[in-house]
Short mmCIF file of C-alpha atoms in Angstrom, two decimals:
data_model
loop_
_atom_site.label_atom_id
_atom_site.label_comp_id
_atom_site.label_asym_id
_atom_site.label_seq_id
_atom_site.Cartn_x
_atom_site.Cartn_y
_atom_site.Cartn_z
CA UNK F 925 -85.47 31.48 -11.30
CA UNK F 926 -85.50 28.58 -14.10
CA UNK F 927 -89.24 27.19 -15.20
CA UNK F 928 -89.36 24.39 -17.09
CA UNK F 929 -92.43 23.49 -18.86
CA UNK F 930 -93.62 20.64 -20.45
CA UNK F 931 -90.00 20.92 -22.79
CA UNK F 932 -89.70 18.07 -24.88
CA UNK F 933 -86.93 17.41 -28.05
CA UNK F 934 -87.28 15.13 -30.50
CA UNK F 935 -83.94 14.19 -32.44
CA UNK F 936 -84.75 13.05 -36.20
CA UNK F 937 -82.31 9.70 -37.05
CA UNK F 938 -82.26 7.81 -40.51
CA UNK F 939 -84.41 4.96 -38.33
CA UNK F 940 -87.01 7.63 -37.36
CA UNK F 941 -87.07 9.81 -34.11
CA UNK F 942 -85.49 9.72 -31.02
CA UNK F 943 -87.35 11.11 -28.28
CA UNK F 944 -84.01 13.01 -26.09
CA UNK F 945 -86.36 14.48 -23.18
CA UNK F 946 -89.94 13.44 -23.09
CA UNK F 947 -92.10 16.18 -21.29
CA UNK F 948 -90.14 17.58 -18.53
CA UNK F 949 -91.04 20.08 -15.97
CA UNK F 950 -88.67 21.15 -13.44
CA UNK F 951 -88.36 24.51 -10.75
CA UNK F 952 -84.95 25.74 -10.04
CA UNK F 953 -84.49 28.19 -7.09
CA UNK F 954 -82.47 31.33 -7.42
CA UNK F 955 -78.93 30.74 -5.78
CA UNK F 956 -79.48 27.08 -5.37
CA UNK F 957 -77.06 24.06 -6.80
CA UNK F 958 -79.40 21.68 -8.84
CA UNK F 959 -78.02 18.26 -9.43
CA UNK F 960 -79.14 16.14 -12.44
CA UNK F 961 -78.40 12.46 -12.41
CA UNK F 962 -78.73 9.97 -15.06
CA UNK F 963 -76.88 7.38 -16.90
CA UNK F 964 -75.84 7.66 -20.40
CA UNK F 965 -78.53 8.01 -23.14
CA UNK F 966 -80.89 9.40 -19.85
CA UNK F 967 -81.46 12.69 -21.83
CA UNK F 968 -79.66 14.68 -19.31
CA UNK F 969 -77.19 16.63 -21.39
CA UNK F 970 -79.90 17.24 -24.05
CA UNK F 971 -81.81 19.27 -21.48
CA UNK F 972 -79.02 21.39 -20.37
CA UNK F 973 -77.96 22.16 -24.06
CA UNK F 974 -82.14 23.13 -24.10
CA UNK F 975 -81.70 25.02 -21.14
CA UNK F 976 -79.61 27.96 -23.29
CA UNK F 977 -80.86 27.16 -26.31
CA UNK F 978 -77.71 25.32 -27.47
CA UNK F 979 -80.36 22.97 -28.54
CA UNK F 980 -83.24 24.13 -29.70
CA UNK F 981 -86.22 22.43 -27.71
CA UNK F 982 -89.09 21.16 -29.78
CA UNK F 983 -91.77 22.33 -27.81
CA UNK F 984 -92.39 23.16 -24.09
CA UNK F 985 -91.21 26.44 -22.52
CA UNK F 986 -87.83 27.34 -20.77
CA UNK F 987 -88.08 30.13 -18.50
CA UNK F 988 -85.22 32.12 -16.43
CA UNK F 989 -85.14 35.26 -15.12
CA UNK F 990 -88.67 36.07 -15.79
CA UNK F 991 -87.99 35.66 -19.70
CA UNK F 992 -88.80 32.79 -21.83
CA UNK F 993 -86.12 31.94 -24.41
CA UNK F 994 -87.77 30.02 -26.63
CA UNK F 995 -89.38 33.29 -27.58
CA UNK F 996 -86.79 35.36 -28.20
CA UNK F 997 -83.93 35.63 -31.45
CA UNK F 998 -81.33 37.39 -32.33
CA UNK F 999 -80.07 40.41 -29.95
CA UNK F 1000 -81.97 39.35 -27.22
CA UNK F 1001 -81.02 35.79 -27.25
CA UNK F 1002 -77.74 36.95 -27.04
CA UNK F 1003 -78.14 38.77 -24.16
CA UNK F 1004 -79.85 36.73 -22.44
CA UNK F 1005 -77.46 33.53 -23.22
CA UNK F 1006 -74.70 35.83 -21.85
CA UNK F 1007 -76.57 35.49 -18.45
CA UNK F 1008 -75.98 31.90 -18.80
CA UNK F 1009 -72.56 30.45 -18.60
CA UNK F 1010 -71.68 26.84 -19.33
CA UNK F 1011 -68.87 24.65 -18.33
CA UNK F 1012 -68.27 21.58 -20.52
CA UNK F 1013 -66.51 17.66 -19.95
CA UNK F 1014 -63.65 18.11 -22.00
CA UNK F 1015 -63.40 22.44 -21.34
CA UNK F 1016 -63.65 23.43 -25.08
CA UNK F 1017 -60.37 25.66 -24.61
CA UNK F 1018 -58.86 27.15 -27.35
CA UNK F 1019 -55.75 25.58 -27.75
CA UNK F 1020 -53.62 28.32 -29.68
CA UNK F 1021 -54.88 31.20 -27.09
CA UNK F 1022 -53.14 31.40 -23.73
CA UNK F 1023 -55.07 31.09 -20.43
CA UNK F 1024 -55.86 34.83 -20.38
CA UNK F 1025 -56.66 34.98 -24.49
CA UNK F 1026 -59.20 32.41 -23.72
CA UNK F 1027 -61.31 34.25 -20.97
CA UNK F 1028 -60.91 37.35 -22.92
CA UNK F 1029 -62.20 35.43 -25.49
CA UNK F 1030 -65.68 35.31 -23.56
CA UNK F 1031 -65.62 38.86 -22.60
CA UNK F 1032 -64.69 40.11 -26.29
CA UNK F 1033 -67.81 38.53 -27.21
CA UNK F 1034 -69.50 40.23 -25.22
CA UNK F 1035 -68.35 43.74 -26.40
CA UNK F 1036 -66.13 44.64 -23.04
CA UNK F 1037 -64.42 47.42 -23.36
CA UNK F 1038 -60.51 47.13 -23.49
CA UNK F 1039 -59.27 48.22 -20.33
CA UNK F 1040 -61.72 46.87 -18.53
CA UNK F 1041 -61.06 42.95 -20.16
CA UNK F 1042 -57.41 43.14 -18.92
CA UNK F 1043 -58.92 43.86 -15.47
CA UNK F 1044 -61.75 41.40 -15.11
CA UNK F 1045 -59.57 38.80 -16.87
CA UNK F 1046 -56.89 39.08 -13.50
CA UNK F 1047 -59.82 39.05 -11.31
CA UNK F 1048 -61.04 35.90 -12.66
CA UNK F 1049 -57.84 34.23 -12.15
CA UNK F 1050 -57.48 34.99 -9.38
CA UNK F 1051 -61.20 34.19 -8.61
CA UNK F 1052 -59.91 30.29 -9.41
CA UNK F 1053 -56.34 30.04 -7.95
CA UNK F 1054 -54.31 30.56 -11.31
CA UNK F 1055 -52.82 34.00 -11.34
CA UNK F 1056 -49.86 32.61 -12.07
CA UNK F 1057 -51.02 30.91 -15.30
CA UNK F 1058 -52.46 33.85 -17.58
CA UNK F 1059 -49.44 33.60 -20.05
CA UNK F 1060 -49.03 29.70 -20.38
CA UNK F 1061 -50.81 27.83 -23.04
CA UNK F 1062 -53.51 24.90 -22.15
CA UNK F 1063 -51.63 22.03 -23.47
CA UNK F 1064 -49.40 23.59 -20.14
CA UNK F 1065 -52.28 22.99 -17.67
CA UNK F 1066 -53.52 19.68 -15.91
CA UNK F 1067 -57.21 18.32 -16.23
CA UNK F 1068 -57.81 20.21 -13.21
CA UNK F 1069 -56.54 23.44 -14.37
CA UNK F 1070 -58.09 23.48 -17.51
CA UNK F 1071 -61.66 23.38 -15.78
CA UNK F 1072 -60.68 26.01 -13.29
CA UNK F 1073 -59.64 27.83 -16.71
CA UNK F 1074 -63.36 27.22 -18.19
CA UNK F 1075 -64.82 28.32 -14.74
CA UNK F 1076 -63.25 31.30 -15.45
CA UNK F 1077 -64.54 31.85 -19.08
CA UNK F 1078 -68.07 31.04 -17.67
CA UNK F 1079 -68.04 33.32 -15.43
CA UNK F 1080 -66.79 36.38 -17.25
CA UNK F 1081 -69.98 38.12 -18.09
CA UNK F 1082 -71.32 37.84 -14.38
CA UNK F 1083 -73.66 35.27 -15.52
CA UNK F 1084 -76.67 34.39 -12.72
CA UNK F 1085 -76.61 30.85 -13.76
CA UNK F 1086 -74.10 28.62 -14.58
CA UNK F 1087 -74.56 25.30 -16.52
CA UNK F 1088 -72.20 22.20 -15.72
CA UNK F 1089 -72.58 19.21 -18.10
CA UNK F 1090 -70.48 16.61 -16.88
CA UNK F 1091 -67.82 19.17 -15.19
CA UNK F 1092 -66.29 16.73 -13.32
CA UNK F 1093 -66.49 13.79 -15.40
CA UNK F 1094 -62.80 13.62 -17.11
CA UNK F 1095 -60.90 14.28 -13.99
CA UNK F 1096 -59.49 12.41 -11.13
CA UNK F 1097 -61.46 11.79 -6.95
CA UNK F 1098 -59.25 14.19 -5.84
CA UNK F 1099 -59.15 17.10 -8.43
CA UNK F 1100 -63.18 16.40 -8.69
CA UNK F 1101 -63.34 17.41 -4.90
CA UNK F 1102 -61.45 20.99 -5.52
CA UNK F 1103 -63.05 21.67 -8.06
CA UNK F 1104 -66.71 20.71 -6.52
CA UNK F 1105 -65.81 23.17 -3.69
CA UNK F 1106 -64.47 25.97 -5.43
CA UNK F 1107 -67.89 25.38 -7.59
CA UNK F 1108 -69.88 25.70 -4.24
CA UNK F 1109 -67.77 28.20 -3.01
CA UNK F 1110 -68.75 30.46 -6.24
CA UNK F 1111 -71.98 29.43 -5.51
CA UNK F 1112 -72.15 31.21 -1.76
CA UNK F 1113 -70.15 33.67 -2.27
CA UNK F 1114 -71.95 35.13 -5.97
CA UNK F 1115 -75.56 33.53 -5.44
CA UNK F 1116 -75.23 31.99 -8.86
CA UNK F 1117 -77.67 29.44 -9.41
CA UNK F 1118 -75.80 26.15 -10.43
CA UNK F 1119 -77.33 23.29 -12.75
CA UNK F 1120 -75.01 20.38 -12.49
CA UNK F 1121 -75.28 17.43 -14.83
CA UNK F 1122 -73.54 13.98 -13.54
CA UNK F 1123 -74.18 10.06 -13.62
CA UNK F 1124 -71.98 10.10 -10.19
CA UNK F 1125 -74.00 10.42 -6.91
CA UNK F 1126 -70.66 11.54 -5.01
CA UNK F 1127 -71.11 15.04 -6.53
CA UNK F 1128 -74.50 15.16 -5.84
CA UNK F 1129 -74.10 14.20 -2.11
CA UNK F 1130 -70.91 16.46 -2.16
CA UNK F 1131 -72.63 19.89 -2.76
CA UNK F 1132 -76.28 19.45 -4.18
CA UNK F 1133 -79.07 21.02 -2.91
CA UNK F 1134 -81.91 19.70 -4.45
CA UNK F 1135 -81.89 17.07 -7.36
CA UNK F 1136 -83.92 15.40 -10.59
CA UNK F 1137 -83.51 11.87 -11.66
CA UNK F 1138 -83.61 11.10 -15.44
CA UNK F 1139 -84.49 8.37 -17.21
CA UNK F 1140 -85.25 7.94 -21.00
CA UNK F 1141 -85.74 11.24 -21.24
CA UNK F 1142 -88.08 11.55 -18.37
CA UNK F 1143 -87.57 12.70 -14.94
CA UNK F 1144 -88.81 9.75 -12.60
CA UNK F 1145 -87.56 11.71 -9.07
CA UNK F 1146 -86.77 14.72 -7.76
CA UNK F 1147 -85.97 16.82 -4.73
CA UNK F 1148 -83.90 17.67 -1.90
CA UNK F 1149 -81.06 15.79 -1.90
CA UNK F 1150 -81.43 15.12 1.51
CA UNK F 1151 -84.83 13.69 1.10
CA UNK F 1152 -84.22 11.17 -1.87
CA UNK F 1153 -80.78 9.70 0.07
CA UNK F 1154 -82.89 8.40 2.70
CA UNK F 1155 -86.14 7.90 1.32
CA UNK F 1156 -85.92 7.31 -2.86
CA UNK F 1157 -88.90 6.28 -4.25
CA UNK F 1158 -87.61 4.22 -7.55
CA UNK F 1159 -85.49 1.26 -8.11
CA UNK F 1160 -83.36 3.88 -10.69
CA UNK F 1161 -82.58 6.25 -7.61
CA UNK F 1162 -82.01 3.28 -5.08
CA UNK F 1163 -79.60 2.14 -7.76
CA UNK F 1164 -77.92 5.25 -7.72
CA UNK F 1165 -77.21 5.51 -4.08
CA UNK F 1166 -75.90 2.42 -3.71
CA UNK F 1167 -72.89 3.32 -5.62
CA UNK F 1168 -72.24 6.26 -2.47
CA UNK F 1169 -73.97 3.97 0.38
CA UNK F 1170 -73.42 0.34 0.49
CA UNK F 1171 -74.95 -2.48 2.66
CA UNK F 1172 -73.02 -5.09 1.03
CA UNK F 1173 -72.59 -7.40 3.77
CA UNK F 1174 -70.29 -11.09 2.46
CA UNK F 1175 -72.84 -13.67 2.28
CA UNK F 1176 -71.26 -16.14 4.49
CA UNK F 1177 -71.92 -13.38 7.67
CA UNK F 1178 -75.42 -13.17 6.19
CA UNK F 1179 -76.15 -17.09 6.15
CA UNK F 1180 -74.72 -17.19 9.71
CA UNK F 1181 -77.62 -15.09 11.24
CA UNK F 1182 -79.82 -16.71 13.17
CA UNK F 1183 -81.71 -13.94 14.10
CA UNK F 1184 -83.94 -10.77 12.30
CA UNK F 1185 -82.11 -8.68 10.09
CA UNK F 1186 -83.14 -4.95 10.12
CA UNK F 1187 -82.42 -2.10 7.62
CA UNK F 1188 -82.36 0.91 10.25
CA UNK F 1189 -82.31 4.26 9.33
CA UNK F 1190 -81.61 7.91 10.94
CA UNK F 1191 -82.68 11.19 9.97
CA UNK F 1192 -81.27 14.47 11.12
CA UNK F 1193 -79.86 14.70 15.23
CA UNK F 1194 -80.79 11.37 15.89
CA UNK F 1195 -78.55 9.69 13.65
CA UNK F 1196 -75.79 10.91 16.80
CA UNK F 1197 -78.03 9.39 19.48
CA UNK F 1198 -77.43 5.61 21.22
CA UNK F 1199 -81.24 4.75 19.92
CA UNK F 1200 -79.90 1.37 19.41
CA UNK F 1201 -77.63 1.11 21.88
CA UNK F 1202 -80.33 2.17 24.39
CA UNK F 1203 -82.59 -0.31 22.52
CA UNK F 1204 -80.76 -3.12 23.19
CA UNK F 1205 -80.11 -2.04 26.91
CA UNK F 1206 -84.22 -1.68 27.13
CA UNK F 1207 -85.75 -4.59 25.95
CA UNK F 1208 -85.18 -8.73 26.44
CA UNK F 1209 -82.87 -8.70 23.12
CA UNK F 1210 -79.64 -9.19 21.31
CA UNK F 1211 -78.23 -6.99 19.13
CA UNK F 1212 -75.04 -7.65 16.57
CA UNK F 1213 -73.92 -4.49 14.59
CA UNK F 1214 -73.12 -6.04 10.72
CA UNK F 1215 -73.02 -2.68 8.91
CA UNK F 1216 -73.33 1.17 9.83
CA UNK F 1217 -72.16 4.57 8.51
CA UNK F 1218 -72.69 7.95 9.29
CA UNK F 1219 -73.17 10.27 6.03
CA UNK F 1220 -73.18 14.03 6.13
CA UNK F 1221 -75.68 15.25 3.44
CA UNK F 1222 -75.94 18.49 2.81
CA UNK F 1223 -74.14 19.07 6.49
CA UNK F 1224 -76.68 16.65 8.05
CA UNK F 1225 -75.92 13.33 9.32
CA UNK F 1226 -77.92 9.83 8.02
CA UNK F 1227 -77.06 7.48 9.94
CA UNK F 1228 -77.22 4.01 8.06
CA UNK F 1229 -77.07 0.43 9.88
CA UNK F 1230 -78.05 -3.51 9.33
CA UNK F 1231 -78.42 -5.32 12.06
CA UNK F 1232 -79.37 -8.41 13.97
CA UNK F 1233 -81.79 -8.55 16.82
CA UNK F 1234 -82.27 -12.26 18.61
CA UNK F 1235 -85.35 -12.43 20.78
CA UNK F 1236 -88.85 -13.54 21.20
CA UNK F 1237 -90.60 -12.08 18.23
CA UNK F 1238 -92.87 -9.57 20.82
CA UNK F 1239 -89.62 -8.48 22.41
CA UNK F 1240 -88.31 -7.67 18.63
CA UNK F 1241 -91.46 -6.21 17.41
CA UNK F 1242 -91.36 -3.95 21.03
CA UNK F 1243 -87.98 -3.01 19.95
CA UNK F 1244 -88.80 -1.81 16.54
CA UNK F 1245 -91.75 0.36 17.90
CA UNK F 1246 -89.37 1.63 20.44
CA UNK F 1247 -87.08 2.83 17.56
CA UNK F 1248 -89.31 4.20 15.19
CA UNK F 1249 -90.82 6.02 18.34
CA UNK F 1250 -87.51 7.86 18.56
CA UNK F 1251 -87.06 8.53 14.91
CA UNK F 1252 -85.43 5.76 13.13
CA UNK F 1253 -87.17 4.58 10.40
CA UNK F 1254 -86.82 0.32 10.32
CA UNK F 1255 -87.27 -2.01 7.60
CA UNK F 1256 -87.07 -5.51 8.34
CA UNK F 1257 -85.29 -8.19 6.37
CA UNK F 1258 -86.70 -11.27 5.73
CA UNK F 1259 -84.46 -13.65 3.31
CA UNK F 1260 -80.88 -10.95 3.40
CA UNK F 1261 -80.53 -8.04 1.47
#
């Protein structure tokens, strides 16, 4: 669906260049949502803006739909941009158009006929829960509203991909939630491939399917977003999750243990199972729960738990092999967290 190749762009500055993505090569799968996390300054944003042409890469290839568009000018950029719709931070409206005026907008572009802009323009509200709105102005609308309002515009050419940078960024937890799901829900229903750029790993977790880590204009990690929650590879992504799945435990708990700490972790069906429960039941030990969560990636559980286990150190290290047997994965603790 989207190839990208080797794309690089270099930003020219009064104190020399800037390097904004360094080399990147990334798959994205037709009807898929494809998270990409980074922290300011990552490059993130300049790679979306690439991915359209909004920025013009300076070398490397960006492929979708077969066609690559750093090959093509004029008409048939245009078309093929039109395939591409893009939701922005701070929604870009047009502030002196009303709510319908601005999705026209899109479509007008685009050389709709008349009659049928009126039409799509009603179906596109209604598409995002504001039929009621098409007359009002945006300085009218909530934060909320005025993204379901770009939504709209982004979709108005029945684009097969849709680029988010930052979407979500500029609006409150719970207005972020609707409008994640009615993002996903676009995404099921229409099979539109979603690119979603974000520094929050809640939205990623929330409706991700697979995901790319960036870092000084480099992607250090990437793939399903089941995978990298409970098994990242770099200190950057570990970082990230964090911020969604704590094992902050107060240090005064911590300096009371007596016993070994363990990190214990389960994947898929057995994150529902008593592993440790029938651990503890098995085996010559003690067992004192200090942390554990259940979270529901991508409709699968992870279960996540630190522990303490008192005993003999063959009864412990019997204990561990008896849980990693059924499917935990344990990491033992030597001097706290």
């Amino acid at each position: 669906m989207i190839h990208i190749k080797n794309l690089s762009k270099v930003y020219k500055t009064k104190k020399g260049t800037v390097s904004g993505v360094d080399n990147v090569s990334l798959t994205i799968n037709e009807g898929e949502i494809f998270g990409i996390v980074g922290y300011s300054g990552a490059g993130k944003s300049s790679l979306i803006r690439c991915m359209n042409l909004l920025e013009q890469p300076t070398s490397g290839e960006i492929e979708v739909n077969g066609l690559d568009l750093t090959k093509l000018s004029g008409e048939k950029l245009r078309k093929a941009r039109l395939k591409m719709g893009m939701i922005f931070q701070h929604f870009h409206l047009i502030s002196q158009k009303t709510v319908g005026e601005n999705i026209a907008f899109a479509l007008k572009a685009a050389n709709t006929p008349g009659k049928r802009i009126n039409e799509r323009v009603e179906e596109l509200l209604e598409m995002v829960s504001l039929s009621d709105k098409k007359d009002v102005f945006p300085a009218q609308l909530s934060g909320g509203q005025k993204q379901r309002v770009g939504i709209a515009r982004a979709l108005a050419n029945n684009p097969s991909v849709l680029l988010c940078d930052e979407a979500t960024s500029a609006l409150d937890p719970n207005t972020t939630l609707s409008i994640l799901r009615l993002l996903k829900k676009i995404n099921r229903e229409f099979n539109i491939t979603i690119v979603l750029i974000t520094h929050e790993m809640n939205v990623v977790k929330e409706i991700c399917d697979r995901m790319a880590v960036m870092q000084d204009g480099k992607v250090v990690e990437h793939g399903e977003v089941y995978d990298i929650f409970s098994d990242p590879q770099t200190e950057l992504t570990k970082e990230f999750i964090t911020s969604v799945v704590s094992f902050d435990v107060p240090k005064p708990i911590l300096d009371a243990c007596t016993g070994r700490i363990l990190k214990v972790l389960f994947r898929g069906d057995v994150a529902g199972e008593g592993v440790i429960t029938d651990t503890v039941q098995q085996f010559n030990i003690k067992g004192n729960f200090l942390h554990g969560s259940i979270e529901y990636i991508q409709e699968r559980p992870l279960g996540l738990f630190l522990m303490e286990l008192k005993g003999t150190d063959d009864d412990i290290y019997q204990a561990i092999s008896y849980m990693e047997k059924r499917g935990a994965r344990v990491e033992v603790i030597e001097n706290g967290i």
